[in-house]
Short mmCIF file of C-alpha atoms in Angstrom, two decimals:
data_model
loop_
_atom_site.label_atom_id
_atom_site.label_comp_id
_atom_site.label_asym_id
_atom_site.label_seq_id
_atom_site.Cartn_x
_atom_site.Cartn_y
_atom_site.Cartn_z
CA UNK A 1 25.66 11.97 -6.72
CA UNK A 2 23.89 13.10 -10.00
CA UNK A 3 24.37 9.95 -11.44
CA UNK A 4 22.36 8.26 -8.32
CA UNK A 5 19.90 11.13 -8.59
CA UNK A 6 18.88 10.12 -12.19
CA UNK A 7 19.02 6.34 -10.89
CA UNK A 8 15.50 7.84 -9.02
CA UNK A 9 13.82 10.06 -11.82
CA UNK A 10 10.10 9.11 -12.54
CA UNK A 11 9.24 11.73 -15.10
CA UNK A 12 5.23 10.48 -15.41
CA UNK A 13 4.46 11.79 -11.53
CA UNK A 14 2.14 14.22 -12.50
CA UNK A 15 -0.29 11.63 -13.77
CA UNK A 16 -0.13 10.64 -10.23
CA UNK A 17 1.42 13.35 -7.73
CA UNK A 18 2.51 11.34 -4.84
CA UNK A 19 5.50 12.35 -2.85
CA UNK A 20 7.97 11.64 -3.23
CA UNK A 21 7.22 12.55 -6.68
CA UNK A 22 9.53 12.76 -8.94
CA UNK A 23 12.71 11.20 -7.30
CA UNK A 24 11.59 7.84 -6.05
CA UNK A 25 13.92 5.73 -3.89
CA UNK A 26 13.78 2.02 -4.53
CA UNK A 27 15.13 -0.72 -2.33
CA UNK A 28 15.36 -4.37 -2.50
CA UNK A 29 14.65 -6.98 -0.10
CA UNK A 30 15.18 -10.69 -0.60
CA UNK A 31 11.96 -12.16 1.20
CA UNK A 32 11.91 -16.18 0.37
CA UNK A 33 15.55 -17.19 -0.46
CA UNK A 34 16.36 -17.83 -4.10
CA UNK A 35 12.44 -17.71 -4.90
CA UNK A 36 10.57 -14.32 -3.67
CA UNK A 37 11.88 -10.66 -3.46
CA UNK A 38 10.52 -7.04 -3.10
CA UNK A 39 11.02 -4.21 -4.71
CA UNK A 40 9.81 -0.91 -2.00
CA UNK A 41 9.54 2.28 -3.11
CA UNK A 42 7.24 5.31 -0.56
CA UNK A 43 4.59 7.34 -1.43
CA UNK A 44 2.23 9.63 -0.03
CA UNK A 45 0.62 13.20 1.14
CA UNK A 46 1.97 15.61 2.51
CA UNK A 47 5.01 13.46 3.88
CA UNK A 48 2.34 10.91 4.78
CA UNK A 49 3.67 8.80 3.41
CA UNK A 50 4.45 4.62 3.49
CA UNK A 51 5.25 1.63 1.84
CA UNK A 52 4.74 0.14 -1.49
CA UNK A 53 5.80 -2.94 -2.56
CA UNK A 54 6.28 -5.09 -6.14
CA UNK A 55 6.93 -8.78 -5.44
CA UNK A 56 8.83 -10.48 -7.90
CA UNK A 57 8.36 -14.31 -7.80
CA UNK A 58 10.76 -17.07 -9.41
CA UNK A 59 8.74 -19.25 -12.03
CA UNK A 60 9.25 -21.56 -14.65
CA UNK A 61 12.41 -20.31 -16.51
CA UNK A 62 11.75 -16.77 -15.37
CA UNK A 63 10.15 -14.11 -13.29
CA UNK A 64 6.82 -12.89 -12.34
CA UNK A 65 5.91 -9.43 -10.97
CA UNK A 66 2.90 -8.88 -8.70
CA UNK A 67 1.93 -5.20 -8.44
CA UNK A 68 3.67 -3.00 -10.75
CA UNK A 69 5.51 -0.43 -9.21
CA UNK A 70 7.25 2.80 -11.04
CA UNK A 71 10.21 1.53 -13.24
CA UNK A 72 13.10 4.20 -12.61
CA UNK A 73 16.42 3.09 -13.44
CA UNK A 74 17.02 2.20 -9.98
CA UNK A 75 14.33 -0.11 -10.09
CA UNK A 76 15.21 -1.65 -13.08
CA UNK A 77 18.88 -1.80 -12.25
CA UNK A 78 17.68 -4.27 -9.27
CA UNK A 79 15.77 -5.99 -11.75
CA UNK A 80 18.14 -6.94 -14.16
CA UNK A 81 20.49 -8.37 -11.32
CA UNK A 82 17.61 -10.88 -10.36
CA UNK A 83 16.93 -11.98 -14.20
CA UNK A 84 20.42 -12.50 -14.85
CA UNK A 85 20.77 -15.40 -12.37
CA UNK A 86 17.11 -16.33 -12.32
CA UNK A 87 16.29 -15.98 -16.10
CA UNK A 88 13.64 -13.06 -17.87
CA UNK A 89 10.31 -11.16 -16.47
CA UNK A 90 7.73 -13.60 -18.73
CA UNK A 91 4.89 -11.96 -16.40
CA UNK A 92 3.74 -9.00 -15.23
CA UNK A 93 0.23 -9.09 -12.99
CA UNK A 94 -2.18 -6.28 -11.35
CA UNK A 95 -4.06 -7.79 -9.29
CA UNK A 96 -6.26 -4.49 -8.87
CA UNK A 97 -9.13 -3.28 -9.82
CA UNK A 98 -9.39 -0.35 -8.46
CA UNK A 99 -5.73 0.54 -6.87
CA UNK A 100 -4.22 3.15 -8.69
CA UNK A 101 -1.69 3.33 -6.86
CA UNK A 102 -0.56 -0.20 -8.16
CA UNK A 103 -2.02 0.76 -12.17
CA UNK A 104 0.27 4.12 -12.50
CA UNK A 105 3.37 1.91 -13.38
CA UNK A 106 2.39 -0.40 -15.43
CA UNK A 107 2.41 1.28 -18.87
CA UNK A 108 6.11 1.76 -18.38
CA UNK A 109 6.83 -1.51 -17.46
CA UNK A 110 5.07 -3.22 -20.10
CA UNK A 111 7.45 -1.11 -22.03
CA UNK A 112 10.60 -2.21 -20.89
CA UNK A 113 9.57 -5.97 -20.93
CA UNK A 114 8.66 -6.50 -24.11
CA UNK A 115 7.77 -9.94 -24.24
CA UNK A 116 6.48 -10.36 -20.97
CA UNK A 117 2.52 -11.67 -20.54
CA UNK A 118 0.38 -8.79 -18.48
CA UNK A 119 -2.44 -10.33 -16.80
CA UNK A 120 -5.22 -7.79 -15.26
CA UNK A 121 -7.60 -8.33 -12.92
CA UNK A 122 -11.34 -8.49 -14.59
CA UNK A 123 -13.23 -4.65 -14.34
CA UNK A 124 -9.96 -2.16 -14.64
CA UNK A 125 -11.11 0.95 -14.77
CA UNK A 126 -10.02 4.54 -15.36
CA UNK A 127 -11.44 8.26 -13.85
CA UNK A 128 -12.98 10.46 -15.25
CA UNK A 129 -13.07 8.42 -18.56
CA UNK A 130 -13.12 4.50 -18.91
CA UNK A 131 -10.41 4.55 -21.62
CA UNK A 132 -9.43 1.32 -23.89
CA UNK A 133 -6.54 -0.47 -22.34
CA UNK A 134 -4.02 1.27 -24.95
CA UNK A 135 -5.12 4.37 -24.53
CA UNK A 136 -4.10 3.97 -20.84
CA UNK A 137 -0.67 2.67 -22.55
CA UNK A 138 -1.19 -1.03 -21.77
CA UNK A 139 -0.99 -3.07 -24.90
CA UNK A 140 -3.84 -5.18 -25.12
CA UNK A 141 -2.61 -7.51 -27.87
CA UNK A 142 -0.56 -9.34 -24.83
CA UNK A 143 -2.87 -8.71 -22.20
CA UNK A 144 -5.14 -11.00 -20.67
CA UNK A 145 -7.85 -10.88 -17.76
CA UNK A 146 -7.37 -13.09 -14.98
CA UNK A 147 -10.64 -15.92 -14.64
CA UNK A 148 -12.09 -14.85 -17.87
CA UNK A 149 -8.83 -15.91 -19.80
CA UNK A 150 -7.73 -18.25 -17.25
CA UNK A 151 -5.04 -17.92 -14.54
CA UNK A 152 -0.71 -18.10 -15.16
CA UNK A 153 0.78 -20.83 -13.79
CA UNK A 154 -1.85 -23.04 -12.19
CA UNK A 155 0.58 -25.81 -11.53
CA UNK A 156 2.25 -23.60 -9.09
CA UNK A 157 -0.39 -21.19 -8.02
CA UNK A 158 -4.05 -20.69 -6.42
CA UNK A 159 -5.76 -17.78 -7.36
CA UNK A 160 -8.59 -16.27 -5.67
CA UNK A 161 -10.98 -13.35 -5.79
CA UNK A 162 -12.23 -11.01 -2.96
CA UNK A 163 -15.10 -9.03 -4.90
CA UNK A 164 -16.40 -7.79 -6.88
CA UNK A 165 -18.25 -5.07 -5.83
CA UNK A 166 -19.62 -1.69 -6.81
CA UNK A 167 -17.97 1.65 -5.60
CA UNK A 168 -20.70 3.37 -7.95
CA UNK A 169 -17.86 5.30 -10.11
CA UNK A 170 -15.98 1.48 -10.68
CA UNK A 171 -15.56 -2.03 -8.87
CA UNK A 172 -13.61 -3.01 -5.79
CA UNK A 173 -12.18 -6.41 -6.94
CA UNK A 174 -8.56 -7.55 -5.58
CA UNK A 175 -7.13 -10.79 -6.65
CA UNK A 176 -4.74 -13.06 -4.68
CA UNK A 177 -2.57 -16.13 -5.20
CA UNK A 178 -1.20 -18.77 -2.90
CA UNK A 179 2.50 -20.24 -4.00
CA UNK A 180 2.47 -23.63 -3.66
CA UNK A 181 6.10 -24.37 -3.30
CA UNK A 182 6.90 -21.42 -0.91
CA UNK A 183 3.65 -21.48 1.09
CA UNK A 184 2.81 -17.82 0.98
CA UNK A 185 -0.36 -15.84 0.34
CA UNK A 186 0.16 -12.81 -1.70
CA UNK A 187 -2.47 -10.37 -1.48
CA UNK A 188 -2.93 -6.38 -2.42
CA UNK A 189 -3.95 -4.14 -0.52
CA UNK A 190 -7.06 -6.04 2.24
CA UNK A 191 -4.68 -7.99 4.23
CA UNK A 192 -2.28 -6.16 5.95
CA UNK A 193 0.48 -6.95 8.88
CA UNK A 194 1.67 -3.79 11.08
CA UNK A 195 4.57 -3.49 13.92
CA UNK A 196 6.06 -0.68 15.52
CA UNK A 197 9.79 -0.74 13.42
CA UNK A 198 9.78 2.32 10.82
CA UNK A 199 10.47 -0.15 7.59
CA UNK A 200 13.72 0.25 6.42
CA UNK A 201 13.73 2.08 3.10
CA UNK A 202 13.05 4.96 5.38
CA UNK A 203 17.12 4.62 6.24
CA UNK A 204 17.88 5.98 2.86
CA UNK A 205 15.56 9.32 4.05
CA UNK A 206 13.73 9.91 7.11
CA UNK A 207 12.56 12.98 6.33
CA UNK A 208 8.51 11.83 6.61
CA UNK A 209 9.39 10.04 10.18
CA UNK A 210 11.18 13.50 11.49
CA UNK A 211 8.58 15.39 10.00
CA UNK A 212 5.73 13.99 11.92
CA UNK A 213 7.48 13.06 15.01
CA UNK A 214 7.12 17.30 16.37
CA UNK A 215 4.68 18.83 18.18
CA UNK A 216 4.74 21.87 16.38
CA UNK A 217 5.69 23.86 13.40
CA UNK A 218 8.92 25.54 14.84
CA UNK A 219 10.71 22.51 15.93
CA UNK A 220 13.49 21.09 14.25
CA UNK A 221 14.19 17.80 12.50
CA UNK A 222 15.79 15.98 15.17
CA UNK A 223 17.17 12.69 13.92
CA UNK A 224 17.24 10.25 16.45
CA UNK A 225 16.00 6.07 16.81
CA UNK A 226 12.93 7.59 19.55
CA UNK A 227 11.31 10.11 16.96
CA UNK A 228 12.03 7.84 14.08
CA UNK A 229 9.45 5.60 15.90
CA UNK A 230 7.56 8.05 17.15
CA UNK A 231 7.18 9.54 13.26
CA UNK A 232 6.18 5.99 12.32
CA UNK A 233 3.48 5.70 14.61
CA UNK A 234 1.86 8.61 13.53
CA UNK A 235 2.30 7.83 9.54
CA UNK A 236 0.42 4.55 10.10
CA UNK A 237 -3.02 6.28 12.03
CA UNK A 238 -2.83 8.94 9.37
CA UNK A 239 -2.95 5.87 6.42
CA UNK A 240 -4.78 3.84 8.44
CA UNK A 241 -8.04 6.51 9.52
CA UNK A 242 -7.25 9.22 7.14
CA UNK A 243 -7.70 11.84 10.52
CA UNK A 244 -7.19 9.62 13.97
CA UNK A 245 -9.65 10.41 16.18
CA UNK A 246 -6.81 11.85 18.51
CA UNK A 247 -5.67 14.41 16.14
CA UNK A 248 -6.60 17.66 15.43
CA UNK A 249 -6.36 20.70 13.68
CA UNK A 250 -4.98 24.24 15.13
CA UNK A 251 -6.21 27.61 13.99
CA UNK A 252 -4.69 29.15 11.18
CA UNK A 253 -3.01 31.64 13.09
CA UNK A 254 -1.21 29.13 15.63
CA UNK A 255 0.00 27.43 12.35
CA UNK A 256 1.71 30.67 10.93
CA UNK A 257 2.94 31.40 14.61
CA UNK A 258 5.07 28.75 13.89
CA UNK A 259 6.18 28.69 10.85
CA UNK A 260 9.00 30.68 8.95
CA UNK A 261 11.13 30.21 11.76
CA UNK A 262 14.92 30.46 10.53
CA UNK A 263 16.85 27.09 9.90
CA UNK A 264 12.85 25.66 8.53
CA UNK A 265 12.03 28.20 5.55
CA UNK A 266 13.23 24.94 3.13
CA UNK A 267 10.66 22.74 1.29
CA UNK A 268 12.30 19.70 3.69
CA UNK A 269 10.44 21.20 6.04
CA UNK A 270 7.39 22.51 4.07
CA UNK A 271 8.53 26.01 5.90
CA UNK A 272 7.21 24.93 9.43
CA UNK A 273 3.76 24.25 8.07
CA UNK A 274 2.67 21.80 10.27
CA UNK A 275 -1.02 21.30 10.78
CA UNK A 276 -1.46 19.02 13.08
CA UNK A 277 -2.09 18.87 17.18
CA UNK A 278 -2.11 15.86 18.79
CA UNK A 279 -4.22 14.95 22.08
CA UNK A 280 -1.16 13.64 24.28
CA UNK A 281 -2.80 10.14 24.73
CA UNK A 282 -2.39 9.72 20.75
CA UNK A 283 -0.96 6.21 20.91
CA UNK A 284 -3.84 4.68 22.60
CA UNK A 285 -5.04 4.50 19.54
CA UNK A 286 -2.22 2.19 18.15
CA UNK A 287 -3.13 -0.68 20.53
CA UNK A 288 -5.53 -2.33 18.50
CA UNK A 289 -4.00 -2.13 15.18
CA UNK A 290 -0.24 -2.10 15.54
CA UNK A 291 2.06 -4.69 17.17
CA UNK A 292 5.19 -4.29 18.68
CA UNK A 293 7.84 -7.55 18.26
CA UNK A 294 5.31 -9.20 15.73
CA UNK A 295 2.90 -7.27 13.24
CA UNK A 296 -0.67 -7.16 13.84
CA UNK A 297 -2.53 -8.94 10.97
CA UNK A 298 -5.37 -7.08 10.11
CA UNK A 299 -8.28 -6.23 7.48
CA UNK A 300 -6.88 -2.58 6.39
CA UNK A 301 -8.50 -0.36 8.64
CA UNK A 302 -9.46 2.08 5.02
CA UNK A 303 -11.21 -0.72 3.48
CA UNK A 304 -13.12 -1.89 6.76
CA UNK A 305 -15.02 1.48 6.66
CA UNK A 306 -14.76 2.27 2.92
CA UNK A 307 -15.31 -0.84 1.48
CA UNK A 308 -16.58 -3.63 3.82
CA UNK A 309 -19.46 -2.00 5.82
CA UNK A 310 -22.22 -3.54 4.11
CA UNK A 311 -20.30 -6.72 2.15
CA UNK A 312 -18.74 -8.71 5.27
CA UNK A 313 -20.27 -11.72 3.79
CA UNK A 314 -17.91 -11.02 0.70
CA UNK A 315 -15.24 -10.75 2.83
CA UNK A 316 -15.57 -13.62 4.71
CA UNK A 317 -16.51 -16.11 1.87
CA UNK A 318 -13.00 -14.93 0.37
CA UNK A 319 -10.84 -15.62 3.71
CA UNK A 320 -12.75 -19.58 3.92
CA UNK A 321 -11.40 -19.74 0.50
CA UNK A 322 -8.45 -18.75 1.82
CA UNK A 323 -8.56 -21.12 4.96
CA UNK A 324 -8.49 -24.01 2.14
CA UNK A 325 -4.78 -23.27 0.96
CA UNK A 326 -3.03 -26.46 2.77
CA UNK A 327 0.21 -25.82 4.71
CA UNK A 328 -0.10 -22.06 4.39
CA UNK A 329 2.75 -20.31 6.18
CA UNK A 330 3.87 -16.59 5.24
CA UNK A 331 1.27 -13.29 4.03
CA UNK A 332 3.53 -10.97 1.69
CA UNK A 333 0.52 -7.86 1.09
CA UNK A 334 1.49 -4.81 -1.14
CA UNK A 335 1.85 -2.51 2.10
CA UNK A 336 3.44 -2.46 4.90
CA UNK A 337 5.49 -5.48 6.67
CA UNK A 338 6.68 -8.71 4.93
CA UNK A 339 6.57 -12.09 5.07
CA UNK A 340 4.48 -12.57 7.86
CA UNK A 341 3.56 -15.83 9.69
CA UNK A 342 0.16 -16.36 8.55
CA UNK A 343 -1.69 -19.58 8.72
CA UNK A 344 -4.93 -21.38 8.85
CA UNK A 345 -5.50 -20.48 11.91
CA UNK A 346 -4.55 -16.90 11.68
CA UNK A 347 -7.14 -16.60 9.05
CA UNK A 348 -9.58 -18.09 10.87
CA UNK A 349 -8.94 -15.41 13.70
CA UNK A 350 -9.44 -12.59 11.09
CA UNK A 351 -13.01 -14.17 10.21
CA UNK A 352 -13.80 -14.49 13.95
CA UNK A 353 -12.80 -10.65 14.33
CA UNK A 354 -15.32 -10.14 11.57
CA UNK A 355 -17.99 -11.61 13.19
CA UNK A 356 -17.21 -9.93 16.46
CA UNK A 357 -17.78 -6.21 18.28
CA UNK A 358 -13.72 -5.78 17.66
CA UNK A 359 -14.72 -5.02 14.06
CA UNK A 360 -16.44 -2.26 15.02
CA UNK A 361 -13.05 -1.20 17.07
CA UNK A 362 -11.89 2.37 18.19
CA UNK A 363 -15.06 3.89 16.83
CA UNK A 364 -13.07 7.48 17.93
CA UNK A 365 -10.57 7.17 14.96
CA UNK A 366 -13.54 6.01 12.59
CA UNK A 367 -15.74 8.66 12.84
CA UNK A 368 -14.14 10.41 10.03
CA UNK A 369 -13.97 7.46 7.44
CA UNK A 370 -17.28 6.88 9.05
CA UNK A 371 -18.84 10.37 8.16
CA UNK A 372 -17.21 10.20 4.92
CA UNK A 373 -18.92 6.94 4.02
CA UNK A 374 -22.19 8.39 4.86
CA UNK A 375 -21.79 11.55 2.87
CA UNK A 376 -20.37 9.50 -0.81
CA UNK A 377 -23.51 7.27 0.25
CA UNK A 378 -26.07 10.49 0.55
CA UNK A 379 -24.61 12.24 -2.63
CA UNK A 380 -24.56 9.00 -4.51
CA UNK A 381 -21.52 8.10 -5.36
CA UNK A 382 -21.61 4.90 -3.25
CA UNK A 383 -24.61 2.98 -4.86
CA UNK A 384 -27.31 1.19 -3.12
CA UNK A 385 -26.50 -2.23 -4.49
CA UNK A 386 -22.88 -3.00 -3.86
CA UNK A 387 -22.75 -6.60 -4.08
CA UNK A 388 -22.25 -7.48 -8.22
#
């Protein structure tokens, strides 16, 4: 049991302090046989938390990692079962500008793999200080920026950028790639696919589903197939609006009414802290971004208010470009569900929901992404210009 619990250790959280900090869970999933798998870990706020996903691809002789995840030994354990059928890691690729999220683990893994090529995409960046690429522990003697240095592998795939554009403090730019031989769009964090099934490295602990499946403080962790669902649900408006439109906050003094109660004064529970009042007609709001038997492809509802208000046009030209990848079938994005059935005509829906009133959908759980794209834009921090 200690031995597994080591298996987990990521000792460099604190550059990054997402739960589940410093024991991180890692679980493999073959996704395209013999040719694409995923490595999930969680992470998240406050047990808000969902997943994260590193694709490792089969290529010439080797493997190629999109989206660098944490390396524990767990991680790398998986790893090293894949390259000893399938041959070395010869690449390792962020795709991200701006998604720390996807940057923290990269140092580390450049580490381990040795020999492996890094390719970035162009305008990295680092807060408060743009540091040098080794200062930020990513040896730039074997790192290369993807366009300006050309792409990997352009016999097997087609790479594309969505962006640039200014957030004021760096750039939004995401770059993705379609895979020829496996048909399948691989993409960060703007596409996204999202059903009702809690994804399965929540079997190993499903703490954050319990968690958020109560009504109040003083309940118990009840473990059960309804409030594992239920507990999904509610993770995906919290990462998808930040604060639903449907939830709200109690008083301080209803909050400590609840808490403390015996059997909950453990951190499992964060000691009955629980925030959070739903109105009971809460999963109204799931209707137009989750699906039930088949994930609901989607623009991530963050970015659509965060990112896209005033650069549709950037969006869009990115999907045609998209549109042009012949005999497209799967989507595998960093988040959430994967592979999805995605085709031509699937994108072409996506553009048409652009262009719509639907993009301006459930303006209720907005308002708060909404308010706080008005206030960065008032202060500043969002500049005036955001196209590059």
């Amino acid at each position: 049991m200690v031995k597994e619990s080591r298996n987990k250790n990521w000792y460099w959280w604190p550059l990054f302090p997402l739960y589940p900090y410093g024991q991180k869970k890692t679980f493999l999933k073959e996704l395209i046989p013999d040719q694409i798998w995923s490595l999930e870990q969680i992470q998240g706020l406050y047990y808000v938390a969902v997943p994260i996903r590193m694709t490792v691809i089969k290529v010439d002789n080797g493997l190629m990692l999109l989206n660098p995840l944490p390396p524990t030994k767990e991680l790398i354990d998986e790893l090293e079962t894949l390259i000893a059928i399938h041959g070395k890691v010869k690449t390792i690729v962020l795709p991200s500008a701006s998604g720390l999220e996807h940057k923290i683990g990269l140092p580390a893994l450049s580490r381990i793999f040795k020999d492996a090529d890094i390719w970035l995409c162009p305008g990295n960046w680092s807060f408060p200080i743009n540091l040098p690429l080794d200062f930020l522990g990513i040896p730039s003697k074997r790192t290369r920026i993807l366009f300006e240095e050309g792409t990997p592998y352009k016999d097997a795939f087609k790479w594309s950028s969505l962006g640039p554009l200014n957030l004021g403090l760096g750039r939004y730019q995401e770059i993705s790639c379609f895979h020829y031989s496996t048909k399948t769009l691989h993409v960060t964090d703007a596409i996204v696919g999202i059903d009702s099934t809690p994804p399965e490295i929540f079997d190993f602990d499903p703490t954050p589903l319990l968690f958020h499946s109560r009504e109040r403080g003083d309940e118990p962790l009840i473990d059960s197939i309804e409030q594992r669902k239920k507990g999904w649900k509610r993770l995906v408006l919290f990462s998808s609006f930040l604060k639903p439109g449907k939830l709200n906050i109690p008083p301080l003094k209803e909050i400590f009414r609840n808490s403390f109660k015996k059997d909950l004064r453990n951190w499992r529970s964060h000691f009955g802290i629980y925030p959070f009042l739903w109105d009971e007609d809460w999963e109204a709001s799931l209707v137009e971004i989750m699906g039930n038997d088949i994930p609901k492809i989607q623009i991530a509802p963050v970015l659509q208010k965060l990112i896209f208000p005033r650069s549709k046009e950037v969006l869009i030209k990115w999907l045609e470009n998209i549109k042009t990848f012949k005999d497209m079938e799967y989507l595998i994005p960093a988040h959430y569900t994967a592979p999805i059935k995605f085709t031509i005509e699937d994108c072409q829906e996506l553009i048409n929901e652009i262009n719509s009133q639907k993009w301006d959908k459930l303006p209720e759980d907005n308002k708060f992404l909404m308010s706080l794209y008005k206030k960065l834009f008032e202060i500043g921090i969002i500049p005036q210009e955001v196209n590059l």
